Amino acid sequence: MTTPPQPQDRASLDQEQFLKILSREEAVRRFDDALFPRALPSEMRKLADALGSALAEDVTAPIDVPPFDRSNVDGFAVRSADLAAAGEAAPVHLVLNDEVIACGTAPKLQVASGTATPIATGGPVPRGADAVVMVEHTQPAGAQAIEVRRSASPGQFVSYAGSDIARGEALLRAGSVVGSREIGMLAACGIAEVRVSRKPRVAVISTGDELVQPGEMLSPAAIYDTNGAIVAAAINENGGAATFLGAIPDDEAKLEAAMRRALAGADMLVLSGGTSKGAGDLSHRIIGRLGKPGIIAHGVALKPGKPLCLAVCDGKPVVILPGFPTSAMFTFHDMIVPVLRRMAGLPPRADAMVSAKVPVRIASELGRTEFVMVSLVEGKGGLIAYPSGKGSGAITSFAQADGFLRIDALADQMPSGTDAEVTLFTPHVRVPDLVIIGSHCSGLDLVTAPLARAGLAVRSIAVGSLGGLAAARRGECDLAPIHLFDDKTETYNTPYLAEGLELVPGWRRMQGIVFRKGDKRFAGLGAKEAVAAALGDPACIMVNRNQGAGTRILIDRLLGGARPEGYWNQPRSHNAVAAAVAQHRADWGMTIAPVAHATGLGFIPLTEEHYDFALVTARKQRPAVQAFLDALASDDSRAALERAGFRPA
Ligand code: AMP
Ligand code: MG
């Protein structure tokens, strides 16, 4: 036993806890040990409100279904023995009884030998009858009789009482999840309410001075609160009842008050943000004061998700998810969903898995279980899993990926060509109709929009021009959008086509210098003069592009070996260049005209870049490819591209 820490030791203790990173398995084990077993509260719910909940007890059928012997067809209730000798050449004559048994009508008359009673589908079979003949198999014989030319076996077209559900039979077991089919069974038995495990009430709090709620104005340096919405939705998807309590600033007193209030009315508390060791690192300090035993794990060997904090305060789980939305979601699904589902009485989540080949090497950090989101496409020998390389801060990688693969903590990479197990986000693989892999351009969405409206699933994976060409050669995509300048021939794209690929002209994008409107240093200049002016002013900061980008080649040519301030700022997208200039982090950079205009920047045109498609000839006849080519050539797409500032080829 060590002595309890004194207040002045707090900071160093926190530091120590964070440095003591647990393996994923150890963290799960400790969290489970602190939470389970536990009593699961239950409650009665009306059928309609029970959807998605787990039954808290077995349900026994209180009645037979159907409750009586019931006709399955429209026809006549008969005695099968009367028809034993019936045949094409030997019609049997039956006199009709003086009643018609409709649905909901209880029969009054007995079916005596030589008679039949008209009966509707769902009508109760009358006394004396043991079979039903279909109306189509009879002929009228005067007003009050029929002729039957085929025999009927006993029980023909009759559903016997209790044949569907027998009274006293176990209808549903405790723990079954109530879905529409279960609701149907319960309703058929006349059950209006069932006892279900009460949904755990989960309070959700976002933390951070920078957070603004969707719908509100974004102030400078602020970002929209993504975790609040996504965590609350994921809780509801997994059997919990989430209450989102908003974003709380990084203020110890305010946060503590909010956490205490939240815990008072909830079974579980999920926070996000504030777990890294920044100035706003408060929540885990507060947890120590909220109840015993407090923090179970702070720092788990997961990637993304290392700063995850797991705690139990007076029996209630308190979780602090990492701030980055994708990190938050991975840790939530991997570590918190199992706990939530157990608290909701639900069975563990059964995720669908598929195997897929990884076409590129994926580097991984040694010592951390790493999750990598992937998009699936169909390759020649099966599924191919493309890692979406956007990093843990990216939310789109989550929404657009099909699933994820896991790289073991003991591996420092997953080699290219590995057969990996992919956990799907949805129960089935969504195989896209059209696969586009290569360089991304906002114009692409304008061309594929009509395809999506026509119900074709288009998958577009941004891996850059060269990556796209490689994918096309391997037959993993239909089209690879490229914009590659060839120095030798001074032409775009065509020199890069390998065998089996053909060029489909796309559109032209004007590249040029962006600056803030009103910046006198650039007013009225051409591109070369503008760069000269910028180089002549030591206070003028540029923003560059990443190595390998077509734009970078143009910039380096213009700079002619100069390395002005800002040269090493090398973002990977046209939009990032425009944002850097618009937000005064840089004064000039190079981007494409549509992005410059959308950002409201001044633009000096330099040269037109060709954005074309390398089409896999073998796939040309596929309907989705034809639909794409039609869309590309259509007046609508061309007009849309022009409106956005592109020039269709
Ligand atoms: P923190 O753990 O608070 O240092 O947050 C790490 C990163 O995640 C920072 O870039 C935060 O701005 C970001 N972040 C934290 N909370 C949220 C949230 N609710 N929505 C979106 N981003 C967030
Ligand atoms: Mg924060």
CSV table of N, CA, C and O in Angstrom, one decimal, residues 115-181:
chain,number,residue,atom,x,y,z
A,115,THR,N,-73.0,-32.1,-47.7
A,115,THR,CA,-73.2,-30.6,-47.7
A,115,THR,C,-71.8,-29.9,-47.6
A,115,THR,O,-70.8,-30.5,-47.3
A,116,ALA,N,-71.8,-28.6,-47.9
A,116,ALA,CA,-70.6,-27.8,-47.8
A,116,ALA,C,-71.0,-26.4,-47.4
A,116,ALA,O,-72.2,-26.0,-47.6
A,117,THR,N,-70.1,-25.6,-46.7
A,117,THR,CA,-70.4,-24.3,-46.3
A,117,THR,C,-69.4,-23.3,-46.9
A,117,THR,O,-68.2,-23.5,-46.8
A,118,PRO,N,-69.9,-22.3,-47.6
A,118,PRO,CA,-68.9,-21.3,-48.2
A,118,PRO,C,-68.1,-20.6,-47.0
A,118,PRO,O,-68.7,-20.3,-46.0
A,119,ILE,N,-66.8,-20.5,-47.3
A,119,ILE,CA,-66.0,-20.0,-46.2
A,119,ILE,C,-64.9,-19.1,-46.8
A,119,ILE,O,-64.4,-19.4,-47.9
A,120,ALA,N,-64.6,-18.0,-46.2
A,120,ALA,CA,-63.5,-17.1,-46.7
A,120,ALA,C,-62.2,-17.4,-46.0
A,120,ALA,O,-62.1,-18.1,-45.0
A,121,THR,N,-61.1,-16.9,-46.6
A,121,THR,CA,-59.8,-17.1,-46.1
A,121,THR,C,-59.8,-16.5,-44.7
A,121,THR,O,-60.2,-15.3,-44.5
A,122,GLY,N,-59.4,-17.2,-43.7
A,122,GLY,CA,-59.3,-16.7,-42.3
A,122,GLY,C,-60.6,-17.0,-41.5
A,122,GLY,O,-60.6,-16.8,-40.3
A,123,GLY,N,-61.6,-17.6,-42.2
A,123,GLY,CA,-62.8,-18.0,-41.5
A,123,GLY,C,-62.6,-19.2,-40.6
A,123,GLY,O,-61.8,-20.1,-41.0
A,124,PRO,N,-63.4,-19.4,-39.5
A,124,PRO,CA,-63.2,-20.6,-38.7
A,124,PRO,C,-63.9,-21.7,-39.3
A,124,PRO,O,-65.1,-21.6,-39.8
A,125,VAL,N,-63.2,-22.9,-39.3
A,125,VAL,CA,-63.8,-24.1,-40.0
A,125,VAL,C,-65.0,-24.6,-39.1
A,125,VAL,O,-64.8,-24.7,-37.9
A,126,PRO,N,-66.2,-24.8,-39.7
A,126,PRO,CA,-67.3,-25.2,-38.9
A,126,PRO,C,-67.3,-26.6,-38.4
A,126,PRO,O,-66.6,-27.5,-39.0
A,127,ARG,N,-68.1,-26.9,-37.4
A,127,ARG,CA,-68.2,-28.3,-36.9
A,127,ARG,C,-68.6,-29.2,-38.0
A,127,ARG,O,-69.4,-28.9,-38.9
A,128,GLY,N,-68.0,-30.4,-38.0
A,128,GLY,CA,-68.4,-31.4,-39.0
A,128,GLY,C,-67.4,-31.4,-40.2
A,128,GLY,O,-67.1,-32.4,-40.8
A,129,ALA,N,-66.9,-30.2,-40.6
A,129,ALA,CA,-66.0,-30.1,-41.7
A,129,ALA,C,-64.6,-30.5,-41.3
A,129,ALA,O,-64.2,-30.2,-40.1
A,130,ASP,N,-63.8,-31.1,-42.2
A,130,ASP,CA,-62.4,-31.4,-41.8
A,130,ASP,C,-61.5,-30.9,-42.9
A,130,ASP,O,-60.3,-31.2,-42.9
A,131,ALA,N,-62.0,-30.3,-44.0
A,131,ALA,CA,-61.1,-29.8,-45.1
A,131,ALA,C,-61.8,-28.6,-45.8
A,131,ALA,O,-63.0,-28.4,-45.6
A,132,VAL,N,-61.0,-28.0,-46.6
A,132,VAL,CA,-61.6,-26.9,-47.4
A,132,VAL,C,-61.2,-27.1,-48.9
A,132,VAL,O,-60.0,-27.5,-49.1
A,133,VAL,N,-62.1,-26.9,-49.8
A,133,VAL,CA,-61.8,-27.0,-51.2
A,133,VAL,C,-61.8,-25.6,-51.7
A,133,VAL,O,-62.6,-24.7,-51.3
A,134,MET,N,-60.8,-25.3,-52.6
A,134,MET,CA,-60.8,-23.9,-53.2
A,134,MET,C,-61.9,-23.7,-54.1
A,134,MET,O,-62.3,-24.6,-54.9
A,135,VAL,N,-62.4,-22.5,-54.1
A,135,VAL,CA,-63.5,-22.1,-55.0
A,135,VAL,C,-63.1,-22.4,-56.4
A,135,VAL,O,-64.0,-22.8,-57.2
A,136,GLU,N,-61.9,-22.2,-56.8
A,136,GLU,CA,-61.5,-22.5,-58.2
A,136,GLU,C,-61.6,-23.9,-58.6
A,136,GLU,O,-61.7,-24.2,-59.8
A,137,HIS,N,-61.7,-24.8,-57.6
A,137,HIS,CA,-61.8,-26.2,-58.0
A,137,HIS,C,-63.2,-26.7,-57.9
A,137,HIS,O,-63.5,-27.9,-57.7
A,138,THR,N,-64.2,-25.8,-57.9
A,138,THR,CA,-65.6,-26.2,-57.8
A,138,THR,C,-66.4,-25.6,-59.0
A,138,THR,O,-65.9,-24.6,-59.6
A,139,GLN,N,-67.6,-26.1,-59.2
A,139,GLN,CA,-68.5,-25.4,-60.2
A,139,GLN,C,-69.8,-25.3,-59.5
A,139,GLN,O,-70.3,-26.2,-58.8
A,140,PRO,N,-70.5,-24.2,-59.8
A,140,PRO,CA,-71.8,-24.0,-59.2
A,140,PRO,C,-72.8,-25.0,-59.9
A,140,PRO,O,-72.6,-25.3,-61.1
A,141,ALA,N,-73.7,-25.5,-59.1
A,141,ALA,CA,-74.7,-26.5,-59.7
A,141,ALA,C,-76.0,-26.0,-59.2
A,141,ALA,O,-76.5,-26.4,-58.2
A,142,GLY,N,-76.6,-25.0,-59.9
A,142,GLY,CA,-77.8,-24.3,-59.4
A,142,GLY,C,-77.5,-23.4,-58.3
A,142,GLY,O,-76.3,-23.1,-58.0
A,143,ALA,N,-78.5,-22.9,-57.7
A,143,ALA,CA,-78.4,-21.8,-56.7
A,143,ALA,C,-77.8,-22.3,-55.4
A,143,ALA,O,-77.0,-21.6,-54.8
A,144,GLN,N,-78.0,-23.4,-55.0
A,144,GLN,CA,-77.7,-23.9,-53.6
A,144,GLN,C,-76.8,-25.1,-53.6
A,144,GLN,O,-76.9,-25.9,-52.7
A,145,ALA,N,-76.0,-25.3,-54.7
A,145,ALA,CA,-75.2,-26.5,-54.7
A,145,ALA,C,-73.9,-26.3,-55.5
A,145,ALA,O,-73.9,-25.4,-56.3
A,146,ILE,N,-72.9,-27.2,-55.3
A,146,ILE,CA,-71.7,-27.1,-56.1
A,146,ILE,C,-71.3,-28.5,-56.5
A,146,ILE,O,-71.8,-29.5,-56.0
A,147,GLU,N,-70.5,-28.6,-57.6
A,147,GLU,CA,-69.9,-29.9,-58.0
A,147,GLU,C,-68.4,-29.8,-57.8
A,147,GLU,O,-67.8,-28.8,-58.1
A,148,VAL,N,-67.9,-30.9,-57.3
A,148,VAL,CA,-66.4,-31.0,-57.0
A,148,VAL,C,-65.9,-32.2,-57.8
A,148,VAL,O,-66.4,-33.3,-57.7
A,149,ARG,N,-64.7,-31.9,-58.5
A,149,ARG,CA,-64.2,-33.0,-59.4
A,149,ARG,C,-62.8,-33.5,-58.9
A,149,ARG,O,-62.1,-34.0,-59.7
A,150,ARG,N,-62.5,-33.1,-57.7
A,150,ARG,CA,-61.2,-33.7,-57.2
A,150,ARG,C,-61.4,-34.0,-55.7
A,150,ARG,O,-62.1,-33.4,-55.0
A,151,SER,N,-60.6,-35.0,-55.2
A,151,SER,CA,-60.8,-35.4,-53.8
A,151,SER,C,-60.0,-34.4,-53.0
A,151,SER,O,-59.2,-33.6,-53.5
A,152,ALA,N,-60.3,-34.5,-51.7
A,152,ALA,CA,-59.6,-33.6,-50.7
A,152,ALA,C,-59.1,-34.4,-49.6
A,152,ALA,O,-59.8,-35.3,-49.1
A,153,SER,N,-57.8,-34.2,-49.2
A,153,SER,CA,-57.3,-34.9,-48.1
A,153,SER,C,-57.8,-34.2,-46.8
A,153,SER,O,-58.0,-33.0,-46.8
A,154,PRO,N,-57.9,-35.0,-45.7
A,154,PRO,CA,-58.3,-34.4,-44.4
A,154,PRO,C,-57.3,-33.3,-44.0
A,154,PRO,O,-56.1,-33.5,-44.2
A,155,GLY,N,-57.8,-32.2,-43.6
A,155,GLY,CA,-56.9,-31.1,-43.2
A,155,GLY,C,-56.5,-30.2,-44.3
A,155,GLY,O,-55.8,-29.2,-44.1
A,156,GLN,N,-56.9,-30.5,-45.5
A,156,GLN,CA,-56.5,-29.7,-46.7
A,156,GLN,C,-57.0,-28.2,-46.5
A,156,GLN,O,-58.1,-27.9,-46.2
A,157,PHE,N,-56.0,-27.3,-46.6
A,157,PHE,CA,-56.2,-25.8,-46.5
A,157,PHE,C,-56.8,-25.4,-45.2
A,157,PHE,O,-57.5,-24.4,-45.1
A,158,VAL,N,-56.5,-26.2,-44.2
A,158,VAL,CA,-56.9,-25.8,-42.8
A,158,VAL,C,-55.6,-25.6,-42.0
A,158,VAL,O,-54.7,-26.4,-42.0
A,159,SER,N,-55.6,-24.4,-41.3
A,159,SER,CA,-54.5,-24.2,-40.3
A,159,SER,C,-55.1,-24.5,-38.9
A,159,SER,O,-56.1,-23.9,-38.5
A,160,TYR,N,-54.6,-25.5,-38.2
A,160,TYR,CA,-55.2,-25.9,-36.9
A,160,TYR,C,-54.9,-24.9,-35.8
A,160,TYR,O,-53.8,-24.3,-35.8
A,161,ALA,N,-55.7,-24.9,-34.9
A,161,ALA,CA,-55.5,-24.0,-33.7
A,161,ALA,C,-54.2,-24.3,-33.1
A,161,ALA,O,-53.8,-25.5,-32.9
A,162,GLY,N,-53.4,-23.3,-32.8
A,162,GLY,CA,-52.1,-23.6,-32.1
A,162,GLY,C,-51.0,-24.1,-33.0
A,162,GLY,O,-49.9,-24.3,-32.6
A,163,SER,N,-51.3,-24.2,-34.3
A,163,SER,CA,-50.3,-24.7,-35.2
A,163,SER,C,-49.2,-23.7,-35.5
A,163,SER,O,-48.0,-24.1,-35.8
A,164,ASP,N,-49.5,-22.5,-35.3
A,164,ASP,CA,-48.4,-21.4,-35.5
A,164,ASP,C,-47.7,-21.2,-34.1
A,164,ASP,O,-46.5,-21.4,-34.0
A,165,ILE,N,-48.5,-20.9,-33.1
A,165,ILE,CA,-47.9,-20.7,-31.8
A,165,ILE,C,-48.9,-21.5,-30.8
A,165,ILE,O,-50.1,-21.3,-30.9
A,166,ALA,N,-48.3,-22.4,-30.0
A,166,ALA,CA,-49.1,-23.2,-29.1
A,166,ALA,C,-49.1,-22.5,-27.7
A,166,ALA,O,-48.1,-22.0,-27.2
A,167,ARG,N,-50.3,-22.4,-27.1
A,167,ARG,CA,-50.4,-21.8,-25.8
A,167,ARG,C,-49.4,-22.5,-24.8
A,167,ARG,O,-49.3,-23.7,-24.8
A,168,GLY,N,-48.7,-21.7,-24.1
A,168,GLY,CA,-47.8,-22.2,-23.1
A,168,GLY,C,-46.4,-22.4,-23.7
A,168,GLY,O,-45.4,-22.6,-23.0
A,169,GLU,N,-46.2,-22.2,-25.0
A,169,GLU,CA,-44.9,-22.4,-25.6
A,169,GLU,C,-44.1,-21.1,-25.3
A,169,GLU,O,-44.6,-20.0,-25.2
A,170,ALA,N,-42.7,-21.4,-25.2
A,170,ALA,CA,-41.8,-20.2,-25.0
A,170,ALA,C,-41.8,-19.5,-26.3
A,170,ALA,O,-41.3,-20.0,-27.3
A,171,LEU,N,-42.3,-18.2,-26.3
A,171,LEU,CA,-42.4,-17.5,-27.5
A,171,LEU,C,-41.0,-16.8,-27.8
A,171,LEU,O,-40.5,-16.8,-28.9
A,172,LEU,N,-40.5,-16.1,-26.8
A,172,LEU,CA,-39.2,-15.4,-26.9
A,172,LEU,C,-38.5,-15.5,-25.6
A,172,LEU,O,-39.0,-15.6,-24.5
A,173,ARG,N,-37.2,-15.6,-25.7
A,173,ARG,CA,-36.3,-15.8,-24.6
A,173,ARG,C,-35.8,-14.4,-24.0
A,173,ARG,O,-35.6,-13.5,-24.8
A,174,ALA,N,-35.5,-14.4,-22.8
A,174,ALA,CA,-34.9,-13.2,-22.2
A,174,ALA,C,-33.6,-12.9,-22.9
A,174,ALA,O,-32.9,-13.8,-23.3
A,175,GLY,N,-33.4,-11.7,-23.2
A,175,GLY,CA,-32.2,-11.3,-23.9
A,175,GLY,C,-32.4,-11.1,-25.4
A,175,GLY,O,-31.6,-10.5,-26.0
A,176,SER,N,-33.5,-11.6,-25.9
A,176,SER,CA,-33.8,-11.4,-27.3
A,176,SER,C,-34.0,-9.9,-27.5
A,176,SER,O,-34.7,-9.2,-26.7
A,177,VAL,N,-33.5,-9.4,-28.7
A,177,VAL,CA,-33.7,-8.0,-29.0
A,177,VAL,C,-35.1,-7.9,-29.7
A,177,VAL,O,-35.4,-8.7,-30.6
A,178,VAL,N,-35.9,-6.9,-29.2
A,178,VAL,CA,-37.2,-6.7,-29.8
A,178,VAL,C,-37.1,-6.0,-31.1
A,178,VAL,O,-36.7,-4.8,-31.2
A,179,GLY,N,-37.4,-6.7,-32.2
A,179,GLY,CA,-37.4,-6.1,-33.6
A,179,GLY,C,-38.8,-6.1,-34.1
A,179,GLY,O,-39.7,-6.5,-33.4
A,180,SER,N,-39.0,-5.8,-35.3
A,180,SER,CA,-40.4,-5.7,-35.9
A,180,SER,C,-41.0,-7.1,-35.9
A,180,SER,O,-42.1,-7.3,-35.6
A,181,ARG,N,-40.1,-8.2,-36.1
A,181,ARG,CA,-40.7,-9.5,-36.2
A,181,ARG,C,-41.1,-10.0,-34.8
A,181,ARG,O,-42.2,-10.6,-34.6
